[in-house]
Coordinates of C-alpha atoms in Angstrom, one line a residue:
X1 CA 127.9 115.9 157.8
X2 CA 130.0 113.3 156.2
X3 CA 133.7 112.6 155.9
X4 CA 135.0 110.6 152.3
X5 CA 138.1 109.5 151.6
X6 CA 138.4 110.6 147.4
X7 CA 138.2 108.4 144.8
X8 CA 139.1 109.9 141.5
X9 CA 136.9 107.2 139.6
X10 CA 134.5 107.4 141.9
X11 CA 134.4 111.6 141.9
X12 CA 133.0 114.0 144.1
X13 CA 130.0 112.5 147.0
X14 CA 127.0 114.2 145.9
X15 CA 126.5 116.1 149.0
X16 CA 126.1 119.8 148.9
X17 CA 127.9 119.9 152.0
X18 CA 130.8 117.3 153.2
X19 CA 134.6 116.7 153.7
X20 CA 136.6 115.1 151.2
X21 CA 140.1 113.6 152.1
X22 CA 142.5 113.4 149.5
X23 CA 146.4 113.4 148.6
X24 CA 147.0 116.9 149.6
X25 CA 144.9 117.1 152.8
X26 CA 141.4 117.5 153.9
X27 CA 138.6 119.6 151.9
X28 CA 135.2 121.3 152.4
X29 CA 132.7 120.8 149.3
X30 CA 130.0 123.5 149.5
X31 CA 127.3 124.2 147.5
X32 CA 125.0 126.9 148.7
X33 CA 122.3 128.5 146.5
X34 CA 124.7 130.0 144.0
X35 CA 128.2 129.1 144.9
X36 CA 129.7 125.8 144.5
X37 CA 133.4 125.2 145.7
X38 CA 135.5 122.9 147.2
X39 CA 138.6 124.2 149.3
X40 CA 140.6 123.0 151.3
X41 CA 141.0 123.1 155.1
X42 CA 143.3 122.6 157.8
X43 CA 141.0 120.9 160.2
X44 CA 137.6 119.2 160.2
X45 CA 135.6 121.0 162.9
X46 CA 133.1 118.5 164.6
X47 CA 135.9 115.8 164.8
X48 CA 137.8 114.9 168.1
X49 CA 141.8 116.0 168.4
X50 CA 143.9 113.1 167.8
X51 CA 147.0 113.3 170.1
X52 CA 150.8 112.7 168.1
X53 CA 152.2 110.5 169.7
X54 CA 155.9 108.8 168.6
X55 CA 158.1 105.8 170.6
X56 CA 160.9 103.8 169.8
X57 CA 161.0 100.1 171.5
X58 CA 164.6 99.5 172.3
X59 CA 166.5 99.6 175.9
X60 CA 168.0 102.5 177.5
X61 CA 171.3 103.0 176.3
X62 CA 173.8 101.5 178.6
X63 CA 175.6 104.0 181.2
X64 CA 178.9 103.0 179.7
X65 CA 178.5 103.3 175.9
X66 CA 176.7 106.9 176.9
X67 CA 179.6 107.8 178.9
X68 CA 181.8 106.6 176.2
X69 CA 180.1 109.0 173.5
X70 CA 180.6 111.9 175.9
X71 CA 184.5 111.7 176.8
X72 CA 184.4 111.3 173.0
X73 CA 182.1 114.5 172.9
X74 CA 184.8 116.2 175.1
X75 CA 187.9 115.6 173.6
X76 CA 187.1 116.7 170.3
X77 CA 185.8 119.6 171.6
X78 CA 189.6 119.8 173.2
X79 CA 190.7 119.8 169.8
X80 CA 188.7 121.5 167.6
X81 CA 186.0 123.5 169.7
X82 CA 183.9 121.8 167.6
X83 CA 181.1 119.4 167.3
X84 CA 181.2 115.7 166.4
X85 CA 179.0 112.9 166.0
X86 CA 178.5 109.2 166.8
X87 CA 175.7 106.6 165.1
X88 CA 173.9 104.5 167.3
X89 CA 173.0 100.9 166.2
X90 CA 171.0 98.0 167.3
X91 CA 170.7 94.5 167.2
X92 CA 166.9 93.4 167.8
X93 CA 167.7 89.5 168.3
X94 CA 170.2 90.4 171.2
X95 CA 168.7 93.8 172.6
X96 CA 172.8 95.2 172.4
X97 CA 173.7 98.5 171.1
X98 CA 176.9 99.3 169.0
X99 CA 178.7 102.8 168.4
X100 CA 179.9 103.8 165.1
X101 CA 181.6 106.8 164.6
X102 CA 181.4 107.8 161.3
X103 CA 184.0 110.2 159.0
X104 CA 183.2 113.6 160.0
X105 CA 183.9 117.4 158.8
X106 CA 183.3 119.1 162.0
X107 CA 183.1 122.8 163.0
X108 CA 181.9 124.9 165.7
X109 CA 178.5 124.9 164.6
X110 CA 178.1 121.7 162.4
X111 CA 179.1 119.0 161.0
X112 CA 178.9 116.5 157.6
X113 CA 179.1 113.3 157.6
X114 CA 177.4 109.9 156.0
X115 CA 175.0 107.3 157.5
X116 CA 175.9 104.7 154.4
X117 CA 177.5 102.3 157.0
X118 CA 175.7 98.7 157.6
X119 CA 176.4 96.6 160.6
X120 CA 175.6 92.8 160.5
X121 CA 172.5 92.1 162.0
X122 CA 172.0 95.8 163.4
X123 CA 169.9 98.2 162.2
X124 CA 170.3 102.0 162.2
X125 CA 168.1 103.6 165.4
X126 CA 169.7 106.5 165.8
X127 CA 172.3 109.8 166.6
X128 CA 174.5 111.3 169.7
X129 CA 175.7 114.5 168.6
X130 CA 177.6 117.3 170.2
X131 CA 176.7 121.0 170.2
X132 CA 180.3 121.9 171.6
X133 CA 180.0 124.4 174.5
X134 CA 176.3 125.4 173.8
X135 CA 173.1 124.2 175.4
X136 CA 171.7 121.1 174.0
X137 CA 168.6 121.5 171.6
X138 CA 167.6 121.0 168.0
X139 CA 168.6 123.3 165.7
X140 CA 166.6 124.4 162.4
X141 CA 170.1 122.4 160.7
X142 CA 169.4 119.5 163.4
X143 CA 165.3 119.5 162.3
X144 CA 166.7 119.6 158.6
X145 CA 169.0 116.8 158.6
X146 CA 166.6 114.6 160.8
X147 CA 163.4 115.0 159.1
X148 CA 164.2 111.8 156.6
X149 CA 165.9 109.8 159.3
X150 CA 163.5 108.1 161.7
X151 CA 164.7 107.4 165.2
X152 CA 166.2 108.4 167.7
X153 CA 168.0 111.8 168.3
X154 CA 170.2 112.8 171.5
X155 CA 171.8 116.4 172.1
X156 CA 174.6 116.7 174.3
X157 CA 175.7 120.5 174.8
X158 CA 177.8 122.0 177.3
X159 CA 180.9 119.3 176.7
X160 CA 183.2 122.3 177.5
X161 CA 182.4 121.5 181.4
X162 CA 184.3 118.2 183.0
X163 CA 181.5 117.8 185.3
X164 CA 178.5 118.1 183.8
X165 CA 176.6 118.6 180.5
X166 CA 173.3 119.4 179.2
X167 CA 171.1 116.9 176.9
X168 CA 167.9 116.6 175.0
X169 CA 166.3 113.4 173.8
X170 CA 163.7 113.2 170.9
X171 CA 162.4 111.2 168.2
X172 CA 161.7 111.7 165.0
X173 CA 159.1 110.2 162.8
X174 CA 157.6 111.7 159.4
X175 CA 159.4 115.1 160.4
X176 CA 157.6 115.3 163.9
X177 CA 159.6 115.9 166.7
X178 CA 158.7 114.1 170.0
X179 CA 160.6 115.1 173.1
X180 CA 161.3 112.6 175.6
X181 CA 162.9 112.8 179.3
X182 CA 166.7 112.0 179.3
X183 CA 166.0 108.6 181.2
X184 CA 163.2 107.6 179.1
X185 CA 166.2 106.2 176.8
X186 CA 169.9 106.9 178.5
X187 CA 170.5 104.6 181.4
X188 CA 171.6 106.2 184.8
X189 CA 171.5 109.9 183.5
X190 CA 170.7 112.2 186.6
X191 CA 169.5 115.8 186.8
X192 CA 171.3 118.0 188.9
X193 CA 170.4 121.8 190.2
X194 CA 173.5 123.4 191.4
X195 CA 174.7 127.2 191.8
X196 CA 177.6 127.8 189.2
X197 CA 179.5 129.5 192.1
X198 CA 179.0 125.9 194.2
X199 CA 178.8 123.3 192.4
X200 CA 178.7 121.1 195.5
X201 CA 175.2 122.4 196.2
X202 CA 173.5 120.0 194.3
X203 CA 169.8 121.0 195.8
X204 CA 170.0 124.7 197.5
X205 CA 167.5 124.6 200.0
X206 CA 164.1 125.7 199.0
X207 CA 159.8 125.5 199.9
X208 CA 157.4 124.9 197.7
X209 CA 154.4 127.2 197.3
X210 CA 150.4 126.4 197.1
X211 CA 151.2 126.6 193.0
X212 CA 154.2 123.8 193.7
X213 CA 156.7 126.6 192.5
X214 CA 160.1 126.9 194.1
X215 CA 160.9 128.9 196.6
X216 CA 164.4 129.0 197.7
X217 CA 165.5 130.1 201.0
X218 CA 168.6 131.9 199.9
X219 CA 168.6 134.5 197.0
X220 CA 170.9 132.0 194.8
X221 CA 170.7 131.6 191.1
X222 CA 170.6 128.0 189.9
X223 CA 171.7 125.7 186.9
X224 CA 170.0 122.7 185.3
X225 CA 172.5 120.1 184.3
X226 CA 173.0 116.5 183.8
X227 CA 175.5 113.7 184.8
X228 CA 176.2 110.0 184.5
X229 CA 176.0 107.6 187.3
X230 CA 178.8 105.5 186.6
X231 CA 182.9 105.0 187.0
X232 CA 185.0 107.9 185.6
X233 CA 186.8 105.0 183.3
X234 CA 183.7 104.6 181.8
X235 CA 184.3 108.1 180.2
X236 CA 187.4 106.7 178.5
X237 CA 186.6 105.6 174.6
X238 CA 188.6 104.0 171.8
X239 CA 190.9 106.9 170.7
X240 CA 190.9 105.3 166.7
X241 CA 187.6 107.5 166.5
X242 CA 189.1 110.6 166.7
X243 CA 190.8 110.0 163.4
X244 CA 187.5 110.1 162.5
X245 CA 187.5 113.5 162.5
X246 CA 188.4 116.4 160.7
X247 CA 188.2 120.0 161.1
X248 CA 186.6 121.5 157.9
X249 CA 189.2 124.0 156.6
X250 CA 187.9 126.8 154.7
X251 CA 189.8 129.3 152.8
X252 CA 187.9 132.5 152.8
X253 CA 188.2 135.6 151.9
X254 CA 186.5 139.0 153.8
X255 CA 183.5 140.9 151.9
X256 CA 184.9 143.8 149.7
X257 CA 183.0 147.0 148.5
X258 CA 182.1 145.6 145.8
X259 CA 180.4 142.7 147.5
X260 CA 179.1 144.2 150.4
X261 CA 177.1 146.6 148.1
X262 CA 175.1 143.0 146.5
X263 CA 175.0 141.0 149.5
X264 CA 177.3 138.2 148.0
X265 CA 180.0 136.2 149.9
X266 CA 182.7 134.2 148.7
X267 CA 184.7 131.4 149.8
X268 CA 187.8 129.6 148.1
X269 CA 187.3 126.2 147.9
X270 CA 189.2 123.5 146.5
X271 CA 191.5 126.2 145.1
X272 CA 188.5 128.2 143.4
X273 CA 186.6 131.2 144.6
X274 CA 182.9 130.4 144.7
X275 CA 180.3 132.4 145.8
X276 CA 179.6 131.2 149.5
X277 CA 176.1 129.1 150.2
X278 CA 173.9 130.9 152.7
X279 CA 173.3 128.1 155.1
X280 CA 176.8 127.3 155.5
X281 CA 178.5 128.5 159.1
X282 CA 182.1 130.0 158.4
X283 CA 184.5 130.7 160.9
X284 CA 185.3 134.2 162.3
X285 CA 188.5 136.0 161.1
X286 CA 190.7 137.1 164.1
X287 CA 194.0 138.9 163.6
X288 CA 196.4 139.5 166.1
X289 CA 198.2 143.2 165.2
X290 CA 199.6 146.3 167.2
X291 CA 197.1 149.1 166.1
X292 CA 200.0 151.7 167.8
X293 CA 202.4 150.6 165.5
X294 CA 200.0 150.0 162.3
X295 CA 198.3 154.0 163.1
X296 CA 202.2 155.4 163.5
X297 CA 202.8 153.7 160.1
X298 CA 200.0 155.3 158.2
X299 CA 201.3 157.8 155.8
X300 CA 199.0 160.8 156.8
X301 CA 200.6 163.1 154.2
X302 CA 200.5 160.4 151.3
X303 CA 197.1 162.1 150.1
X304 CA 195.6 158.4 149.7
X305 CA 194.4 158.2 152.9
X306 CA 191.0 158.6 152.0
X307 CA 191.0 154.9 150.7
X308 CA 189.7 152.7 153.5
X309 CA 191.6 149.3 151.6
X310 CA 195.2 151.1 151.7
X311 CA 195.3 150.5 155.9
X312 CA 192.3 148.3 156.2
X313 CA 193.9 145.2 158.5
X314 CA 191.6 142.6 156.7
X315 CA 193.6 144.2 153.6
X316 CA 195.3 140.9 152.5
X317 CA 192.0 138.9 153.2
X318 CA 189.7 141.1 150.4
X319 CA 188.3 140.2 147.0
X320 CA 190.2 141.8 144.0
X321 CA 188.5 142.8 140.6
X322 CA 190.4 140.0 139.4
X323 CA 188.9 137.7 141.7
X324 CA 185.2 138.6 141.2
X325 CA 185.9 138.6 137.3
X326 CA 187.4 134.9 138.0
X327 CA 184.2 134.0 139.6
X328 CA 182.3 134.9 136.9
X329 CA 180.3 137.6 139.1
X330 CA 179.2 139.9 136.2
X331 CA 176.5 141.5 138.0
X332 CA 179.0 142.8 140.6
X333 CA 181.7 143.8 137.7
X334 CA 178.9 145.6 136.2
X335 CA 177.4 147.8 139.0
X336 CA 180.7 148.3 141.1
X337 CA 183.2 148.4 138.9
X338 CA 185.4 151.9 139.6
X339 CA 188.4 151.7 139.7
X340 CA 188.1 152.1 143.8
X341 CA 191.2 148.5 144.2
X342 CA 193.7 150.5 142.5
X343 CA 194.2 153.3 145.0
X344 CA 195.1 151.3 147.7
X345 CA 196.8 148.0 146.1

Protein backbone atom coordinates (compact mmCIF):
# COMPACT_ATOMS: atom_id res chain seq x y z
CA UNK A 1 0.00 0.00 0.00
CA UNK A 2 1.36 3.40 -1.00
CA UNK A 3 1.76 6.52 1.15
CA UNK A 4 1.50 9.91 -0.57
CA UNK A 5 2.19 13.51 0.42
CA UNK A 6 -0.90 15.44 -0.58
CA UNK A 7 -0.48 17.98 -3.38
CA UNK A 8 -3.58 20.06 -4.01
CA UNK A 9 -2.63 20.83 -7.60
CA UNK A 10 -2.18 17.15 -8.49
CA UNK A 11 -5.27 16.06 -6.60
CA UNK A 12 -5.87 12.68 -5.00
CA UNK A 13 -3.77 9.69 -6.13
CA UNK A 14 -5.48 7.10 -8.37
CA UNK A 15 -5.01 4.17 -5.97
CA UNK A 16 -8.17 2.48 -4.71
CA UNK A 17 -6.59 2.13 -1.26
CA UNK A 18 -3.73 4.32 -0.01
CA UNK A 19 -2.61 6.61 2.78
CA UNK A 20 -2.31 10.36 2.26
CA UNK A 21 -0.32 12.72 4.50
CA UNK A 22 -1.71 16.23 4.59
CA UNK A 23 -1.71 19.35 6.72
CA UNK A 24 -4.22 17.85 9.17
CA UNK A 25 -2.40 14.53 9.59
CA UNK A 26 -2.80 11.06 8.02
CA UNK A 27 -5.80 9.96 5.92
CA UNK A 28 -6.94 6.67 4.42
CA UNK A 29 -8.42 6.66 0.92
CA UNK A 30 -10.73 3.74 0.10
CA UNK A 31 -12.69 2.80 -2.99
CA UNK A 32 -14.47 -0.53 -2.43
CA UNK A 33 -17.37 -1.49 -4.66
CA UNK A 34 -20.01 1.24 -4.14
CA UNK A 35 -18.31 3.02 -1.25
CA UNK A 36 -15.62 5.64 -1.72
CA UNK A 37 -14.11 7.59 1.18
CA UNK A 38 -11.24 9.66 2.48
CA UNK A 39 -11.13 9.50 6.29
CA UNK A 40 -8.65 10.62 8.94
CA UNK A 41 -6.65 7.96 10.78
CA UNK A 42 -4.40 8.22 13.81
CA UNK A 43 -1.75 5.88 12.44
CA UNK A 44 -0.52 4.12 9.31
CA UNK A 45 -0.77 0.50 10.37
CA UNK A 46 2.01 -1.12 8.35
CA UNK A 47 4.70 1.46 9.18
CA UNK A 48 7.16 1.06 12.06
CA UNK A 49 6.72 3.02 15.27
CA UNK A 50 8.98 6.06 15.52
CA UNK A 51 10.52 6.77 18.91
CA UNK A 52 10.26 10.47 19.72
CA UNK A 53 13.00 12.30 21.58
CA UNK A 54 14.12 15.76 22.58
CA UNK A 55 17.41 17.09 23.87
CA UNK A 56 19.13 20.41 24.15
CA UNK A 57 22.84 20.60 23.39
CA UNK A 58 24.03 22.64 26.34
CA UNK A 59 26.36 21.80 29.24
CA UNK A 60 25.04 21.06 32.70
CA UNK A 61 24.00 24.03 34.80
CA UNK A 62 26.91 24.70 37.20
CA UNK A 63 26.20 23.65 40.76
CA UNK A 64 26.89 27.12 42.16
CA UNK A 65 24.24 28.69 39.88
CA UNK A 66 21.67 26.05 40.79
CA UNK A 67 22.49 26.62 44.47
CA UNK A 68 21.88 30.37 43.97
CA UNK A 69 18.49 29.57 42.47
CA UNK A 70 17.43 27.18 45.22
CA UNK A 71 18.57 29.61 47.91
CA UNK A 72 16.43 32.28 46.23
CA UNK A 73 13.41 29.96 46.04
CA UNK A 74 13.72 29.12 49.73
CA UNK A 75 13.82 32.80 50.69
CA UNK A 76 10.82 33.64 48.51
CA UNK A 77 8.90 30.81 50.16
CA UNK A 78 9.90 32.12 53.59
CA UNK A 79 8.65 35.60 52.71
CA UNK A 80 5.58 34.84 50.59
CA UNK A 81 4.85 31.10 50.90
CA UNK A 82 4.77 31.17 47.11
CA UNK A 83 6.26 29.95 43.87
CA UNK A 84 8.90 31.93 41.97
CA UNK A 85 10.89 31.70 38.74
CA UNK A 86 14.35 32.32 37.27
CA UNK A 87 15.07 32.52 33.53
CA UNK A 88 18.10 30.73 32.10
CA UNK A 89 20.19 32.40 29.35
CA UNK A 90 23.08 30.77 27.51
CA UNK A 91 26.08 32.11 25.59
CA UNK A 92 26.84 29.64 22.80
CA UNK A 93 30.34 30.99 22.14
CA UNK A 94 31.53 31.08 25.75
CA UNK A 95 29.36 28.11 26.81
CA UNK A 96 28.32 30.00 29.94
CA UNK A 97 25.02 30.75 31.63
CA UNK A 98 23.45 33.90 32.98
CA UNK A 99 20.52 33.97 35.39
CA UNK A 100 17.80 36.57 35.19
CA UNK A 101 14.94 37.09 37.64
CA UNK A 102 12.00 38.74 35.84
CA UNK A 103 9.39 40.95 37.46
CA UNK A 104 6.85 38.48 38.79
CA UNK A 105 3.60 38.33 40.71
CA UNK A 106 3.47 35.20 42.82
CA UNK A 107 0.95 33.12 44.73
CA UNK A 108 1.13 29.81 46.59
CA UNK A 109 0.15 27.91 43.45
CA UNK A 110 1.09 30.10 40.50
CA UNK A 111 2.89 33.14 39.14
CA UNK A 112 2.83 35.67 36.30
CA UNK A 113 5.97 36.92 34.58
CA UNK A 114 7.26 38.11 31.20
CA UNK A 115 10.00 36.61 29.01
CA UNK A 116 10.69 39.69 26.87
CA UNK A 117 14.16 40.32 28.33
CA UNK A 118 17.09 40.18 25.88
CA UNK A 119 20.70 39.79 26.98
CA UNK A 120 23.51 40.53 24.55
CA UNK A 121 25.20 37.42 23.14
CA UNK A 122 22.82 35.18 25.08
CA UNK A 123 19.73 33.22 24.13
CA UNK A 124 16.89 32.23 26.43
CA UNK A 125 17.12 28.45 26.77
CA UNK A 126 14.81 27.65 29.67
CA UNK A 127 13.29 28.26 33.05
CA UNK A 128 13.73 27.10 36.60
CA UNK A 129 10.68 27.62 38.81
CA UNK A 130 9.67 26.50 42.24
CA UNK A 131 6.54 24.70 43.37
CA UNK A 132 6.87 26.14 46.87
CA UNK A 133 6.20 23.39 49.44
CA UNK A 134 4.64 21.04 46.87
CA UNK A 135 6.53 18.24 45.17
CA UNK A 136 8.24 18.88 41.84
CA UNK A 137 6.07 18.04 38.84
CA UNK A 138 4.94 19.75 35.66
CA UNK A 139 1.36 20.87 36.21
CA UNK A 140 -1.33 21.59 33.64
CA UNK A 141 -0.55 25.28 34.03
CA UNK A 142 3.13 24.53 33.35
CA UNK A 143 2.16 22.59 30.22
CA UNK A 144 0.10 25.55 29.02
CA UNK A 145 2.84 28.10 29.75
CA UNK A 146 5.61 26.02 28.16
CA UNK A 147 3.68 24.80 25.12
CA UNK A 148 5.24 27.53 22.96
CA UNK A 149 8.50 27.80 24.88
CA UNK A 150 10.94 25.27 23.44
CA UNK A 151 13.76 24.62 25.88
CA UNK A 152 14.84 23.25 29.23
CA UNK A 153 12.28 23.52 32.04
CA UNK A 154 13.13 22.60 35.60
CA UNK A 155 10.74 22.50 38.54
CA UNK A 156 12.06 22.60 42.11
CA UNK A 157 9.72 21.42 44.87
CA UNK A 158 9.74 21.11 48.65
CA UNK A 159 11.75 24.34 49.01
CA UNK A 160 10.45 24.61 52.58
CA UNK A 161 12.94 21.87 53.49
CA UNK A 162 16.27 23.46 54.53
CA UNK A 163 18.35 20.43 53.55
CA UNK A 164 16.76 18.65 50.61
CA UNK A 165 14.52 19.49 47.66
CA UNK A 166 12.54 17.77 44.95
CA UNK A 167 13.35 18.27 41.27
CA UNK A 168 11.80 17.49 37.89
CA UNK A 169 13.70 18.16 34.66
CA UNK A 170 12.21 18.12 31.18
CA UNK A 171 12.71 19.45 27.69
CA UNK A 172 9.72 20.82 25.80
CA UNK A 173 9.66 21.03 22.00
CA UNK A 174 6.52 21.74 19.97
CA UNK A 175 4.44 21.10 23.07
CA UNK A 176 5.95 17.63 23.63
CA UNK A 177 7.52 17.12 27.04
CA UNK A 178 10.51 14.80 27.36
CA UNK A 179 11.34 14.03 30.97
CA UNK A 180 15.03 13.77 31.81
CA UNK A 181 17.11 12.55 34.72
CA UNK A 182 17.98 15.36 37.11
CA UNK A 183 21.72 14.95 36.58
CA UNK A 184 21.35 15.19 32.80
CA UNK A 185 21.37 18.98 32.94
CA UNK A 186 22.27 19.88 36.53
CA UNK A 187 25.80 19.55 37.86
CA UNK A 188 26.43 17.73 41.15
CA UNK A 189 22.80 17.03 41.96
CA UNK A 190 22.53 13.87 44.03
CA UNK A 191 19.56 11.70 44.91
CA UNK A 192 19.08 10.85 48.56
CA UNK A 193 16.95 8.12 50.05
CA UNK A 194 16.25 8.58 53.73
CA UNK A 195 13.69 8.07 56.44
CA UNK A 196 11.70 11.19 57.39
CA UNK A 197 12.38 10.46 61.05
CA UNK A 198 16.11 9.89 60.68
CA UNK A 199 17.36 12.07 57.78
CA UNK A 200 20.94 11.04 58.55
CA UNK A 201 20.03 7.49 57.44
CA UNK A 202 20.63 8.23 53.78
CA UNK A 203 20.55 4.59 52.68
CA UNK A 204 18.50 2.26 54.89
CA UNK A 205 19.85 -1.28 54.67
CA UNK A 206 18.19 -3.49 52.04
CA UNK A 207 18.65 -6.55 49.86
CA UNK A 208 17.64 -6.94 46.23
CA UNK A 209 15.23 -9.76 45.40
CA UNK A 210 15.27 -11.76 42.15
CA UNK A 211 13.28 -9.03 40.38
CA UNK A 212 15.73 -6.33 41.38
CA UNK A 213 13.32 -4.83 43.91
CA UNK A 214 14.51 -3.46 47.25
CA UNK A 215 13.61 -5.45 50.36
CA UNK A 216 14.42 -3.39 53.42
CA UNK A 217 15.95 -5.17 56.39
CA UNK A 218 13.87 -3.03 58.74
CA UNK A 219 10.30 -1.82 58.42
CA UNK A 220 11.05 1.76 57.40
CA UNK A 221 9.29 4.28 55.20
CA UNK A 222 11.72 6.06 52.93
CA UNK A 223 11.63 9.31 51.00
CA UNK A 224 13.45 10.17 47.79
CA UNK A 225 14.70 13.76 47.55
CA UNK A 226 17.75 15.57 46.20
CA UNK A 227 20.65 17.67 47.37
CA UNK A 228 23.49 19.62 45.75
CA UNK A 229 27.05 18.57 46.49
CA UNK A 230 28.36 22.07 47.14
CA UNK A 231 29.24 24.52 49.89
CA UNK A 232 26.48 26.16 51.92
CA UNK A 233 27.64 29.65 50.94
CA UNK A 234 26.78 28.88 47.31
CA UNK A 235 23.11 28.99 48.29
CA UNK A 236 23.49 32.74 48.79
CA UNK A 237 22.09 34.91 46.01
CA UNK A 238 21.78 38.51 44.91
CA UNK A 239 19.28 40.05 47.34
CA UNK A 240 18.15 42.44 44.60
CA UNK A 241 16.36 39.44 43.09
CA UNK A 242 13.81 39.69 45.89
CA UNK A 243 12.81 43.17 44.69
CA UNK A 244 11.46 41.55 41.53
CA UNK A 245 9.00 39.39 43.45
CA UNK A 246 5.61 40.86 44.34
CA UNK A 247 2.93 38.90 46.09
CA UNK A 248 -0.26 39.00 44.06
CA UNK A 249 -2.87 40.82 46.11
CA UNK A 250 -6.48 40.12 45.30
CA UNK A 251 -9.32 41.90 46.95
CA UNK A 252 -11.94 39.22 46.83
CA UNK A 253 -15.36 38.42 48.20
CA UNK A 254 -17.18 35.31 49.33
CA UNK A 255 -19.76 33.75 47.03
CA UNK A 256 -23.21 34.68 48.35
CA UNK A 257 -26.68 33.21 47.92
CA UNK A 258 -27.43 34.47 44.39
CA UNK A 259 -24.07 33.54 42.94
CA UNK A 260 -23.86 30.11 44.53
CA UNK A 261 -26.90 29.09 42.46
CA UNK A 262 -25.40 30.34 39.22
CA UNK A 263 -21.96 28.96 40.09
CA UNK A 264 -20.29 32.33 39.52
CA UNK A 265 -17.47 33.74 41.61
CA UNK A 266 -16.30 37.31 41.85
CA UNK A 267 -13.21 39.24 42.80
CA UNK A 268 -12.63 42.93 43.25
CA UNK A 269 -9.81 43.79 40.87
CA UNK A 270 -8.50 47.30 40.32
CA UNK A 271 -11.32 48.58 42.50
CA UNK A 272 -14.01 47.02 40.31
CA UNK A 273 -16.09 43.90 40.83
CA UNK A 274 -15.46 41.39 38.02
CA UNK A 275 -16.31 37.75 37.46
CA UNK A 276 -13.41 35.54 38.49
CA UNK A 277 -11.69 33.70 35.60
CA UNK A 278 -12.02 29.93 36.20
CA UNK A 279 -8.32 29.19 35.65
CA UNK A 280 -7.11 31.59 38.31
CA UNK A 281 -6.01 30.47 41.75
CA UNK A 282 -7.30 32.61 44.59
CA UNK A 283 -6.08 32.56 48.18
CA UNK A 284 -8.23 30.90 50.78
CA UNK A 285 -9.97 33.18 53.25
CA UNK A 286 -9.31 32.71 56.94
CA UNK A 287 -11.14 34.34 59.81
CA UNK A 288 -10.06 34.62 63.41
CA UNK A 289 -13.00 35.04 65.74
CA UNK A 290 -14.26 33.90 69.14
CA UNK A 291 -16.98 31.34 68.34
CA UNK A 292 -18.30 31.22 71.93
CA UNK A 293 -18.64 34.99 72.08
CA UNK A 294 -20.22 34.96 68.64
CA UNK A 295 -22.87 32.48 69.78
CA UNK A 296 -23.55 34.44 72.99
CA UNK A 297 -24.10 37.61 70.98
CA UNK A 298 -26.71 36.03 68.73
CA UNK A 299 -30.15 37.27 69.73
CA UNK A 300 -32.32 34.18 69.54
CA UNK A 301 -35.44 36.29 70.11
CA UNK A 302 -34.78 38.72 67.29
CA UNK A 303 -37.14 36.92 64.97
CA UNK A 304 -34.58 36.89 62.16
CA UNK A 305 -32.33 34.05 63.26
CA UNK A 306 -33.50 32.12 60.21
CA UNK A 307 -31.39 34.48 58.10
CA UNK A 308 -27.97 32.90 57.71
CA UNK A 309 -26.44 36.11 56.44
CA UNK A 310 -27.20 37.99 59.65
CA UNK A 311 -24.90 35.75 61.69
CA UNK A 312 -22.52 34.50 59.03
CA UNK A 313 -18.86 35.00 59.96
CA UNK A 314 -18.24 35.92 56.33
CA UNK A 315 -20.90 38.64 56.47
CA UNK A 316 -18.66 41.58 55.57
CA UNK A 317 -17.14 39.68 52.65
CA UNK A 318 -20.40 38.75 50.93
CA UNK A 319 -21.68 40.34 47.78
CA UNK A 320 -24.64 42.64 48.04
CA UNK A 321 -27.29 43.07 45.39
CA UNK A 322 -25.70 46.41 44.51
CA UNK A 323 -22.39 44.65 43.90
CA UNK A 324 -24.06 42.28 41.45
CA UNK A 325 -25.87 45.12 39.72
CA UNK A 326 -22.61 47.03 39.37
CA UNK A 327 -21.03 43.97 37.78
CA UNK A 328 -23.85 43.83 35.24
CA UNK A 329 -24.72 40.21 36.07
CA UNK A 330 -28.26 40.46 34.76
CA UNK A 331 -28.80 36.68 34.75
CA UNK A 332 -28.15 36.40 38.46
CA UNK A 333 -30.24 39.48 39.24
CA UNK A 334 -33.25 38.16 37.32
CA UNK A 335 -33.10 34.63 38.73
CA UNK A 336 -32.27 35.36 42.35
CA UNK A 337 -33.62 38.79 43.24
CA UNK A 338 -35.69 37.98 46.30
CA UNK A 339 -35.16 40.39 49.18
CA UNK A 340 -32.98 37.95 51.13
CA UNK A 341 -30.28 40.58 51.57
CA UNK A 342 -32.54 42.97 53.46
CA UNK A 343 -33.10 40.62 56.41
CA UNK A 344 -29.59 40.62 57.75
CA UNK A 345 -28.16 43.85 56.48
